[in-house]
PDB file of C-alpha atoms and ligand atoms in Angstrom:
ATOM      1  CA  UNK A  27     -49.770-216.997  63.568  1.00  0.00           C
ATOM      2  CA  UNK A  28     -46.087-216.891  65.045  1.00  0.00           C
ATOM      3  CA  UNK A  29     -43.045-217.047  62.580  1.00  0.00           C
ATOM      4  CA  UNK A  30     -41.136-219.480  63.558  1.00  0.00           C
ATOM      5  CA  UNK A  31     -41.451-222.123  66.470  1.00  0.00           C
ATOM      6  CA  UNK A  32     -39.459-219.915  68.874  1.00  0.00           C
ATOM      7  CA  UNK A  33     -42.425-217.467  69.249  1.00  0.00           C
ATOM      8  CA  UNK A  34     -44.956-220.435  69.562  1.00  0.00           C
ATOM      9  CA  UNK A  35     -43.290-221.174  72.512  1.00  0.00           C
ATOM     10  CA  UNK A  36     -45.109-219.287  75.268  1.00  0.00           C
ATOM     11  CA  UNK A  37     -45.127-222.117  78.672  1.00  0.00           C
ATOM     12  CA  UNK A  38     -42.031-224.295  79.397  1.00  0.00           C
ATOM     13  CA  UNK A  39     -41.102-226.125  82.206  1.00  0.00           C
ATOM     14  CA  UNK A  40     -37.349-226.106  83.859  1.00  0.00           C
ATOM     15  CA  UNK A  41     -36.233-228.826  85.136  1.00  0.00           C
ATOM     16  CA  UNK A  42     -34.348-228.549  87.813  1.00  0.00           C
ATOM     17  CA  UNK A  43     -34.422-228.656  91.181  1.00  0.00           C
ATOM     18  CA  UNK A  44     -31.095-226.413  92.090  1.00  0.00           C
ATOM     19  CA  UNK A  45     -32.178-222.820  92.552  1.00  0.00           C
ATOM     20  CA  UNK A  46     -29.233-221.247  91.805  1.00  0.00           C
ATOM     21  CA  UNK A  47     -29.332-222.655  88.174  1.00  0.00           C
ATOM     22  CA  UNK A  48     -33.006-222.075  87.806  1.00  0.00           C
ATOM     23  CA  UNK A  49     -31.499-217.980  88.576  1.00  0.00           C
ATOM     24  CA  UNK A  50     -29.433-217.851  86.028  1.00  0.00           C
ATOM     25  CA  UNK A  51     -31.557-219.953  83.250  1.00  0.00           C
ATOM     26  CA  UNK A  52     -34.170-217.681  84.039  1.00  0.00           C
ATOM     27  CA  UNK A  53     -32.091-214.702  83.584  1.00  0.00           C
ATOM     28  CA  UNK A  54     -31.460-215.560  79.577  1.00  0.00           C
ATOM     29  CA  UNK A  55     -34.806-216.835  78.844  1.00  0.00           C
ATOM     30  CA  UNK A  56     -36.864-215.084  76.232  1.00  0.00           C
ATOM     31  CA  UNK A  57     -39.021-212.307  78.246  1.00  0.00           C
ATOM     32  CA  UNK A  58     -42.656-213.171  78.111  1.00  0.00           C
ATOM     33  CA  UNK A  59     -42.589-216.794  78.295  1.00  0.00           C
ATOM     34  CA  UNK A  60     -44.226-218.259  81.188  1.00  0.00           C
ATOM     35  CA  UNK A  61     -41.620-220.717  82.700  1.00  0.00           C
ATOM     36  CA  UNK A  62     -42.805-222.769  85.696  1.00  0.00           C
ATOM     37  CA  UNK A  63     -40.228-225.169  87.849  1.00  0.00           C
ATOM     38  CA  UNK A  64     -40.565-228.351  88.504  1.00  0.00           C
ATOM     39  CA  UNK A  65     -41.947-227.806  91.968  1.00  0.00           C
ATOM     40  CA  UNK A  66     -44.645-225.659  90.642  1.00  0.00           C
ATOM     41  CA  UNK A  67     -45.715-228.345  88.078  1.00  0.00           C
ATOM     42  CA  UNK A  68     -46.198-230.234  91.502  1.00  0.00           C
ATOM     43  CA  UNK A  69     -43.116-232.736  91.174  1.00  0.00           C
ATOM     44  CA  UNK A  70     -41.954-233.306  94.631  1.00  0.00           C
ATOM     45  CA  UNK A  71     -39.190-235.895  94.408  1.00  0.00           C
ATOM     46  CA  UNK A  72     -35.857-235.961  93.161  1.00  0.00           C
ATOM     47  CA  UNK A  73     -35.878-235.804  89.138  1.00  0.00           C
ATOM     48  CA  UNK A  74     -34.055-239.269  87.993  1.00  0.00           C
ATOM     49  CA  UNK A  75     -30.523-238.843  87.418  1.00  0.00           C
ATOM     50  CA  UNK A  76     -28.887-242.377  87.014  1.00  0.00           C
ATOM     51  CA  UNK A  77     -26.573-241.574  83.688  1.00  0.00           C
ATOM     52  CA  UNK A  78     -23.354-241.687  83.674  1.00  0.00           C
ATOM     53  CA  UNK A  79     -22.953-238.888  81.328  1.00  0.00           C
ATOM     54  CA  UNK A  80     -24.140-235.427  81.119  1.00  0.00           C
ATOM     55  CA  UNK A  81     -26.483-235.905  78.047  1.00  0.00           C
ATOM     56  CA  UNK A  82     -28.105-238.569  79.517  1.00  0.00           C
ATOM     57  CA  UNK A  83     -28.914-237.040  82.737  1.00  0.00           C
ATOM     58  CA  UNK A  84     -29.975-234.030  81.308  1.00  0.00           C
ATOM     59  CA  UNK A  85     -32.006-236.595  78.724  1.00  0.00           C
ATOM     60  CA  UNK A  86     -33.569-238.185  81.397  1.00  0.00           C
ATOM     61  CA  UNK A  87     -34.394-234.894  83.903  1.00  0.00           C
ATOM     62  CA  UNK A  88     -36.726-233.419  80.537  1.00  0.00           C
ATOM     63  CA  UNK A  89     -38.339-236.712  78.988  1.00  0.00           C
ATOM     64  CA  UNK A  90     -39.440-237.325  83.137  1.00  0.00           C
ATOM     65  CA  UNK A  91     -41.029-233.765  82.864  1.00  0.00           C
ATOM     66  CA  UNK A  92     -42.591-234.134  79.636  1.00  0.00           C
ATOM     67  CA  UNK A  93     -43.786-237.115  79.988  1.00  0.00           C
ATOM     68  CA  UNK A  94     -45.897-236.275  83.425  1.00  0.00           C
ATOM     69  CA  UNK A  95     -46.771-232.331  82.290  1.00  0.00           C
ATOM     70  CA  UNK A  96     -46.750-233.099  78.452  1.00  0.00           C
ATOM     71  CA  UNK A  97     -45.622-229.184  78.403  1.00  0.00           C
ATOM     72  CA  UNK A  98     -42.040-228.757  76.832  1.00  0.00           C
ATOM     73  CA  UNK A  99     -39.381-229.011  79.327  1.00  0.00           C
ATOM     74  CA  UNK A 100     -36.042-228.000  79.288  1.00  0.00           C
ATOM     75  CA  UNK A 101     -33.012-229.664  81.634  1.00  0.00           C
ATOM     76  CA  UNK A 102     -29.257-228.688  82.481  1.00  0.00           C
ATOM     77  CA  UNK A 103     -26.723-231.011  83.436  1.00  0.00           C
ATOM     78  CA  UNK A 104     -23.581-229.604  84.120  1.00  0.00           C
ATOM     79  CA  UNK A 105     -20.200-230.148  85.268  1.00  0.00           C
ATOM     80  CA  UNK A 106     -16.722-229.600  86.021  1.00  0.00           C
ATOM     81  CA  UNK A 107     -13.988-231.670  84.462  1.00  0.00           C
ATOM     82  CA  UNK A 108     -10.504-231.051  85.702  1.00  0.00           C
ATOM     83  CA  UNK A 109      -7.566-231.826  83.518  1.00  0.00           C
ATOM     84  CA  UNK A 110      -5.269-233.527  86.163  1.00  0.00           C
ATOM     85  CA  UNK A 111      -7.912-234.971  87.665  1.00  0.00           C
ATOM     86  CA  UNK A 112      -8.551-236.998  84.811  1.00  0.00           C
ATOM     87  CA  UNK A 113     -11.860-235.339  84.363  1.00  0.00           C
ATOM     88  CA  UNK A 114     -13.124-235.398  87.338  1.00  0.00           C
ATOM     89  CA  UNK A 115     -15.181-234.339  89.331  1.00  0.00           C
ATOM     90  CA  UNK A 116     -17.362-234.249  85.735  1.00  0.00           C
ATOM     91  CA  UNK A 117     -20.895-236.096  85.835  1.00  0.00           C
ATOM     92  CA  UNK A 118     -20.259-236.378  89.796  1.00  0.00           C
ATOM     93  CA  UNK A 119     -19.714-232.463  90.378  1.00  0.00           C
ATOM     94  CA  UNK A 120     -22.906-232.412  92.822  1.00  0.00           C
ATOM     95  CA  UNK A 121     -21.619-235.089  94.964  1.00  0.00           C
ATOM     96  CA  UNK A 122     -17.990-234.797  94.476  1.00  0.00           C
ATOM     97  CA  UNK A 123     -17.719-235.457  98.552  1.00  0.00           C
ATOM     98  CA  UNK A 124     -20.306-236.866  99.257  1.00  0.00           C
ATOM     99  CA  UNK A 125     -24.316-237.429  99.146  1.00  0.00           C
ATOM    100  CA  UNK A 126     -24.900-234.330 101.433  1.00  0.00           C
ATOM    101  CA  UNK A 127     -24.152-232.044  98.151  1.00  0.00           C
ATOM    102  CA  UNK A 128     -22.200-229.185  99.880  1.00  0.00           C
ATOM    103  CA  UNK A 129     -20.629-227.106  97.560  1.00  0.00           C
ATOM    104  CA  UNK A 130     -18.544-226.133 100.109  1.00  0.00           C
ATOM    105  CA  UNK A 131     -17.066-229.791 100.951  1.00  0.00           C
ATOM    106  CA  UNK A 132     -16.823-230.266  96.747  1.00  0.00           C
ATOM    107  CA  UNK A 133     -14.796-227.355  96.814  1.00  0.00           C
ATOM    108  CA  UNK A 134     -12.283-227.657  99.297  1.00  0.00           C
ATOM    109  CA  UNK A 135     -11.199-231.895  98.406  1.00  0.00           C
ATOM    110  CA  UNK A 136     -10.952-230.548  94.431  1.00  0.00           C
ATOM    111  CA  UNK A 137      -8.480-228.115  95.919  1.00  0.00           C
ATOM    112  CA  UNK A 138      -6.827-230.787  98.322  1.00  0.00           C
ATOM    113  CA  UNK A 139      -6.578-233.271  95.297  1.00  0.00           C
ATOM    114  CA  UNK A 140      -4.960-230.644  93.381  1.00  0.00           C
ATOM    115  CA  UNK A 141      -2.345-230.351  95.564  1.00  0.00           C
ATOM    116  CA  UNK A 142       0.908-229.720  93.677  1.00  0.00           C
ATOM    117  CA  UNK A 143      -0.588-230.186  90.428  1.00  0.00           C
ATOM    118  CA  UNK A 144       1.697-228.706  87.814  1.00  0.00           C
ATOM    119  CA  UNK A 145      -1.797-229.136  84.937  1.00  0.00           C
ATOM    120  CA  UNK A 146      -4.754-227.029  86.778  1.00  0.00           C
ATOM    121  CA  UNK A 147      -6.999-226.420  83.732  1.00  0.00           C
ATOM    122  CA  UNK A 148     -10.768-227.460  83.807  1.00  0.00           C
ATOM    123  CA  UNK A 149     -13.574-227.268  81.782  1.00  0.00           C
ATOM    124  CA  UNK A 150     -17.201-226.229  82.666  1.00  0.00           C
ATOM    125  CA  UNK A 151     -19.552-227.985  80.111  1.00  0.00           C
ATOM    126  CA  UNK A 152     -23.410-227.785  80.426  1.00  0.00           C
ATOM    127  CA  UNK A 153     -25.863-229.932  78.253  1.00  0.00           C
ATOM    128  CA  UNK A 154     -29.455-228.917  77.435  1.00  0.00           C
ATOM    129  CA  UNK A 155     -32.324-231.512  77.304  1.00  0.00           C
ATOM    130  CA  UNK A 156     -35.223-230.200  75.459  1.00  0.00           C
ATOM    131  CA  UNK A 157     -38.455-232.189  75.142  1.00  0.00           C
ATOM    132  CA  UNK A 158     -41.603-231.676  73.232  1.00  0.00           C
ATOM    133  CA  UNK A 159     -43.893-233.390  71.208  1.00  0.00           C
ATOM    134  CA  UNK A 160     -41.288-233.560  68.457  1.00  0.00           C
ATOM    135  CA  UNK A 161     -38.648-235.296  70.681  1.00  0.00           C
ATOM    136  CA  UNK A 162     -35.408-235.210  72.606  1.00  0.00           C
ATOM    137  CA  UNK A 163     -32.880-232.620  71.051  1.00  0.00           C
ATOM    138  CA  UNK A 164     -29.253-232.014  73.136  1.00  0.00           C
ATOM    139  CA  UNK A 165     -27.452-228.741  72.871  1.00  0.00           C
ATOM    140  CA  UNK A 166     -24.043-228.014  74.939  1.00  0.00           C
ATOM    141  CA  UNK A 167     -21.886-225.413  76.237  1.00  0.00           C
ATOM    142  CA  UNK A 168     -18.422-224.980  77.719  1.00  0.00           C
ATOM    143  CA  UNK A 169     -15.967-222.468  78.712  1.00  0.00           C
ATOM    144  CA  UNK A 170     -12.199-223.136  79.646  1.00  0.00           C
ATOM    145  CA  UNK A 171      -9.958-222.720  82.718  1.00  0.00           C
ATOM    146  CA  UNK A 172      -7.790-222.874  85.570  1.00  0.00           C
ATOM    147  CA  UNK A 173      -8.447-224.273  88.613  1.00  0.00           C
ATOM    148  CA  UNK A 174      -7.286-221.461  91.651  1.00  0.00           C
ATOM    149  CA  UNK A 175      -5.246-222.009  94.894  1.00  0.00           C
ATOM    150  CA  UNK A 176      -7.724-220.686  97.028  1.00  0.00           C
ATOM    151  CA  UNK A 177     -11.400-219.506  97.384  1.00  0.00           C
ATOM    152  CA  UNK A 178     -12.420-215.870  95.863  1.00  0.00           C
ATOM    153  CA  UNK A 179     -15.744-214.524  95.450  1.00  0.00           C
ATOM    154  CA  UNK A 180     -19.077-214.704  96.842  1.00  0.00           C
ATOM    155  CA  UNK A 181     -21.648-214.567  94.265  1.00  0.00           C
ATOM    156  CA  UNK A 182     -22.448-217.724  92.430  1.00  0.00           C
ATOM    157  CA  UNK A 183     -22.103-221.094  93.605  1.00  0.00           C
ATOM    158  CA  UNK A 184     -21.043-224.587  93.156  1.00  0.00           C
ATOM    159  CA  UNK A 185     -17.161-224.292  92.268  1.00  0.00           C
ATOM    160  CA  UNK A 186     -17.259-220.433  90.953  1.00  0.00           C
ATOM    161  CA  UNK A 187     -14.874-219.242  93.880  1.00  0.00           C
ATOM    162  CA  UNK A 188     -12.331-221.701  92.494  1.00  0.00           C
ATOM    163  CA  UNK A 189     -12.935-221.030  88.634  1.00  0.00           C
ATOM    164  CA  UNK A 190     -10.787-218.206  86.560  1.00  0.00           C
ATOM    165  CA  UNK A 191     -12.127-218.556  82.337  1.00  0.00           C
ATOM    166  CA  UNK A 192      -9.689-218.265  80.236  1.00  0.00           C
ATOM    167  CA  UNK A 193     -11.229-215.200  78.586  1.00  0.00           C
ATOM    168  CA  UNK A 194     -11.761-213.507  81.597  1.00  0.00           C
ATOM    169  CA  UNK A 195      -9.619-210.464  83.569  1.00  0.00           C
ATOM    170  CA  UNK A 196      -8.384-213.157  85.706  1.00  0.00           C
ATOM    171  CA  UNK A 197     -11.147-213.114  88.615  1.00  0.00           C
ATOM    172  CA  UNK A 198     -13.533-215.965  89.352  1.00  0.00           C
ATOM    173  CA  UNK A 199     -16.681-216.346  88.423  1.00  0.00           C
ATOM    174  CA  UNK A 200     -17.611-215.450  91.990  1.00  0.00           C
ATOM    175  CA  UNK A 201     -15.938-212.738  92.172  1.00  0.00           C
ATOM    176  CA  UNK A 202     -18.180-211.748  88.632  1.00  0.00           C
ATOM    177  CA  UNK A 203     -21.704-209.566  88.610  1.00  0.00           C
ATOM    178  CA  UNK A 204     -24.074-212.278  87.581  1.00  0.00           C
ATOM    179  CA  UNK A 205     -24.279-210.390  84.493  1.00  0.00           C
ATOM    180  CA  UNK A 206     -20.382-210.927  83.996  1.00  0.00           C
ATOM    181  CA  UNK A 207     -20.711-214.909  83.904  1.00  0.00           C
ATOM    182  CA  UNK A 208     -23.703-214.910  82.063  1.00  0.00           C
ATOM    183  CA  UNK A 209     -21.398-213.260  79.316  1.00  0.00           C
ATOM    184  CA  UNK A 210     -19.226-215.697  79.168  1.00  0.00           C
ATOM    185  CA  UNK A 211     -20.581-219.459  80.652  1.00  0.00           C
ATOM    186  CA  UNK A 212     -21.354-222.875  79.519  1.00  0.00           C
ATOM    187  CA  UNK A 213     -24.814-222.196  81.271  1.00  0.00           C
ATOM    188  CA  UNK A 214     -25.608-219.360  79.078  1.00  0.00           C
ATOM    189  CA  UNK A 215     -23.514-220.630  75.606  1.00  0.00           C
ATOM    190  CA  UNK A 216     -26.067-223.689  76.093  1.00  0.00           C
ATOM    191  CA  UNK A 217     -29.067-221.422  76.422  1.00  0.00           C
ATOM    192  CA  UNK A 218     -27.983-219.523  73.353  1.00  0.00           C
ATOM    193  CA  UNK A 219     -27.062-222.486  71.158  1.00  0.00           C
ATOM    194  CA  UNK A 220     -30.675-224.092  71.757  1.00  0.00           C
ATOM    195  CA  UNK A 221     -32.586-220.533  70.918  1.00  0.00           C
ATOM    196  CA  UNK A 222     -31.057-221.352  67.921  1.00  0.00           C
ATOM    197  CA  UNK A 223     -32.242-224.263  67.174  1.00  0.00           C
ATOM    198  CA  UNK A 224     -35.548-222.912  67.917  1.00  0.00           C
ATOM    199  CA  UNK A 225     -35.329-220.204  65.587  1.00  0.00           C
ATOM    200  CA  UNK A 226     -34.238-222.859  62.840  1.00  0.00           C
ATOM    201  CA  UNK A 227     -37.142-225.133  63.593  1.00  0.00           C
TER     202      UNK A 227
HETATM  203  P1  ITT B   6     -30.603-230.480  89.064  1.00  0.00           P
HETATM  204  O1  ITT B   6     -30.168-231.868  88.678  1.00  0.00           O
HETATM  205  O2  ITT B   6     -31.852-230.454  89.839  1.00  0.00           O
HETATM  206  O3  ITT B   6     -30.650-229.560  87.878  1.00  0.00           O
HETATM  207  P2  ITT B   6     -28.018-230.381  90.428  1.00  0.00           P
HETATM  208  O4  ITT B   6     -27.400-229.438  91.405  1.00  0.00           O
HETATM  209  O5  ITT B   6     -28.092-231.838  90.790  1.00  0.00           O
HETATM  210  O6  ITT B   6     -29.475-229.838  90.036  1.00  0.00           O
HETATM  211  P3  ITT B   6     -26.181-231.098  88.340  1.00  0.00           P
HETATM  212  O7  ITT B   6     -26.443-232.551  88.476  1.00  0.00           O
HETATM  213  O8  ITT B   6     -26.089-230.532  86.968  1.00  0.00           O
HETATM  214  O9  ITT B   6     -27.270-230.207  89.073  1.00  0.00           O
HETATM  215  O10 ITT B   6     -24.891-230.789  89.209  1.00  0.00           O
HETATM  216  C1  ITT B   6     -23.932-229.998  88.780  1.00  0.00           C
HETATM  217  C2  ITT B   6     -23.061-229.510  89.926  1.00  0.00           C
HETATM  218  O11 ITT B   6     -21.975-228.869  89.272  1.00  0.00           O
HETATM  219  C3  ITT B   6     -23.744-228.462  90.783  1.00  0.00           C
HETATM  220  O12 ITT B   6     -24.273-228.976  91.966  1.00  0.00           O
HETATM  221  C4  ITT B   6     -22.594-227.485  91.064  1.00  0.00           C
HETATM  222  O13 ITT B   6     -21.855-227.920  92.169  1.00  0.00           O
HETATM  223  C5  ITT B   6     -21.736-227.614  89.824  1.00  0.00           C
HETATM  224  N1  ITT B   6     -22.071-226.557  88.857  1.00  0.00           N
HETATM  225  C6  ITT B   6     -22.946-226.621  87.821  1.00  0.00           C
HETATM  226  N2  ITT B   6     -23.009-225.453  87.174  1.00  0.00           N
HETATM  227  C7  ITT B   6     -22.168-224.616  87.827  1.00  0.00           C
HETATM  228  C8  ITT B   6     -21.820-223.273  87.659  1.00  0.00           C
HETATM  229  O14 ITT B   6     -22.360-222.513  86.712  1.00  0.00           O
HETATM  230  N3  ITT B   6     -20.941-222.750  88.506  1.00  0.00           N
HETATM  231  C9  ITT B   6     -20.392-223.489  89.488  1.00  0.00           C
HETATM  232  N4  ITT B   6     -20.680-224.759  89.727  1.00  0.00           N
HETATM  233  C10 ITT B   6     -21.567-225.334  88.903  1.00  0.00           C
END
């Protein structure tokens, strides 16, 4: 019989439908579980995503995948709040331009609306959704930072070539090993703060 509830846990679902986060939430999982996407749990559309704040889109992504797989499922919604932006781009960091989701596009009209901005700092906050039979819990994560001037980097995605953390060496997260942001991002602060809370239950 397992200890505790985290080494019950064998089969969880992700869901989410961005590749590039299913990398990197994959990368800090537990080894041995076997983690499925929502594709391969044979969910086609788009996972509903009508909140207007992180913890209820990431709320809503999970209790959609539980309820139609009844296997615990786990959800990230994430964004990027900017300072003199008034917190945007924030829930609205996929579409920041536009419905076509380019990261690209996002990228360059944050750094066109930031144009002679003396305030540049921004936050990157992820929140968990994790559903089972016992419920709904919420876990977050953030790091701080400055917006840059220009694009540097090519790993990553989303608005990493225009992110320095605070507690970095001064380069971007794309210009970071994968390994390098896991050390220090919301993503993976998230990802450690609800092992926890599977360890305590
Ligand atoms: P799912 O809902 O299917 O998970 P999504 O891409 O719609 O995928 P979000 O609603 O959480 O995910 O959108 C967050 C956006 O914020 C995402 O498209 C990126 O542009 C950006 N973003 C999130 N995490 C990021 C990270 O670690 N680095 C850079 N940009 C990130």
């Amino acid at each position: 019989r397992p200890n505790s509830y985290r080494e019950s846990v064998n089969k969880i679902i992700l869901a989410t439908q961005n590749a590039h986060k299913l990398e990197e939430l994959r990368s800090v999982l537990p080894k041995g579980w076997e983690v499925q996407t929502a594709f391969d749990a044979g969910i086609r559309g788009e996972l509903p995503e009508t909140g207007s704040t992180l913890e209820e889109n990431a709320f809503q992504k999970a209790m959609y995948l539980w309820n139609h797989c009844g296997i615990p499922s786990l959800a990230d919604d994430s964004g990027l709040q900017v300072a003199g932006l008034s917190g945007a781009p924030g829930v609205h960091s996929a579409m920041y331009a536009g419905p076509e989701r380019s990261d690209q596009a996002n990228r360059s009209l944050l750094l066109a609306n930031l144009v002679g901005a003396a305030d540049r700092a921004a936050t990157f906050r992820t929140v968990l959704a994790w559903a089972t039979l016992e419920g709904i819990q919420l876990y977050e994560g953030v790091v701080h930072g400055q917006i840059t001037h220009d694009e540097r980097g090519e790993y990553g995605f989303g608005y990493d070539r225009i992110f320095v953390p605070n507690e970095g060496d001064g380069r971007t997260f794309a210009e970071m090993l994968p390994e390098e942001k896991v050390a220090m991002s919301h993503r993976s602060r998230a990802v450690r703060a609800w092992l926890t809370g599977l360890e305590r239950s």
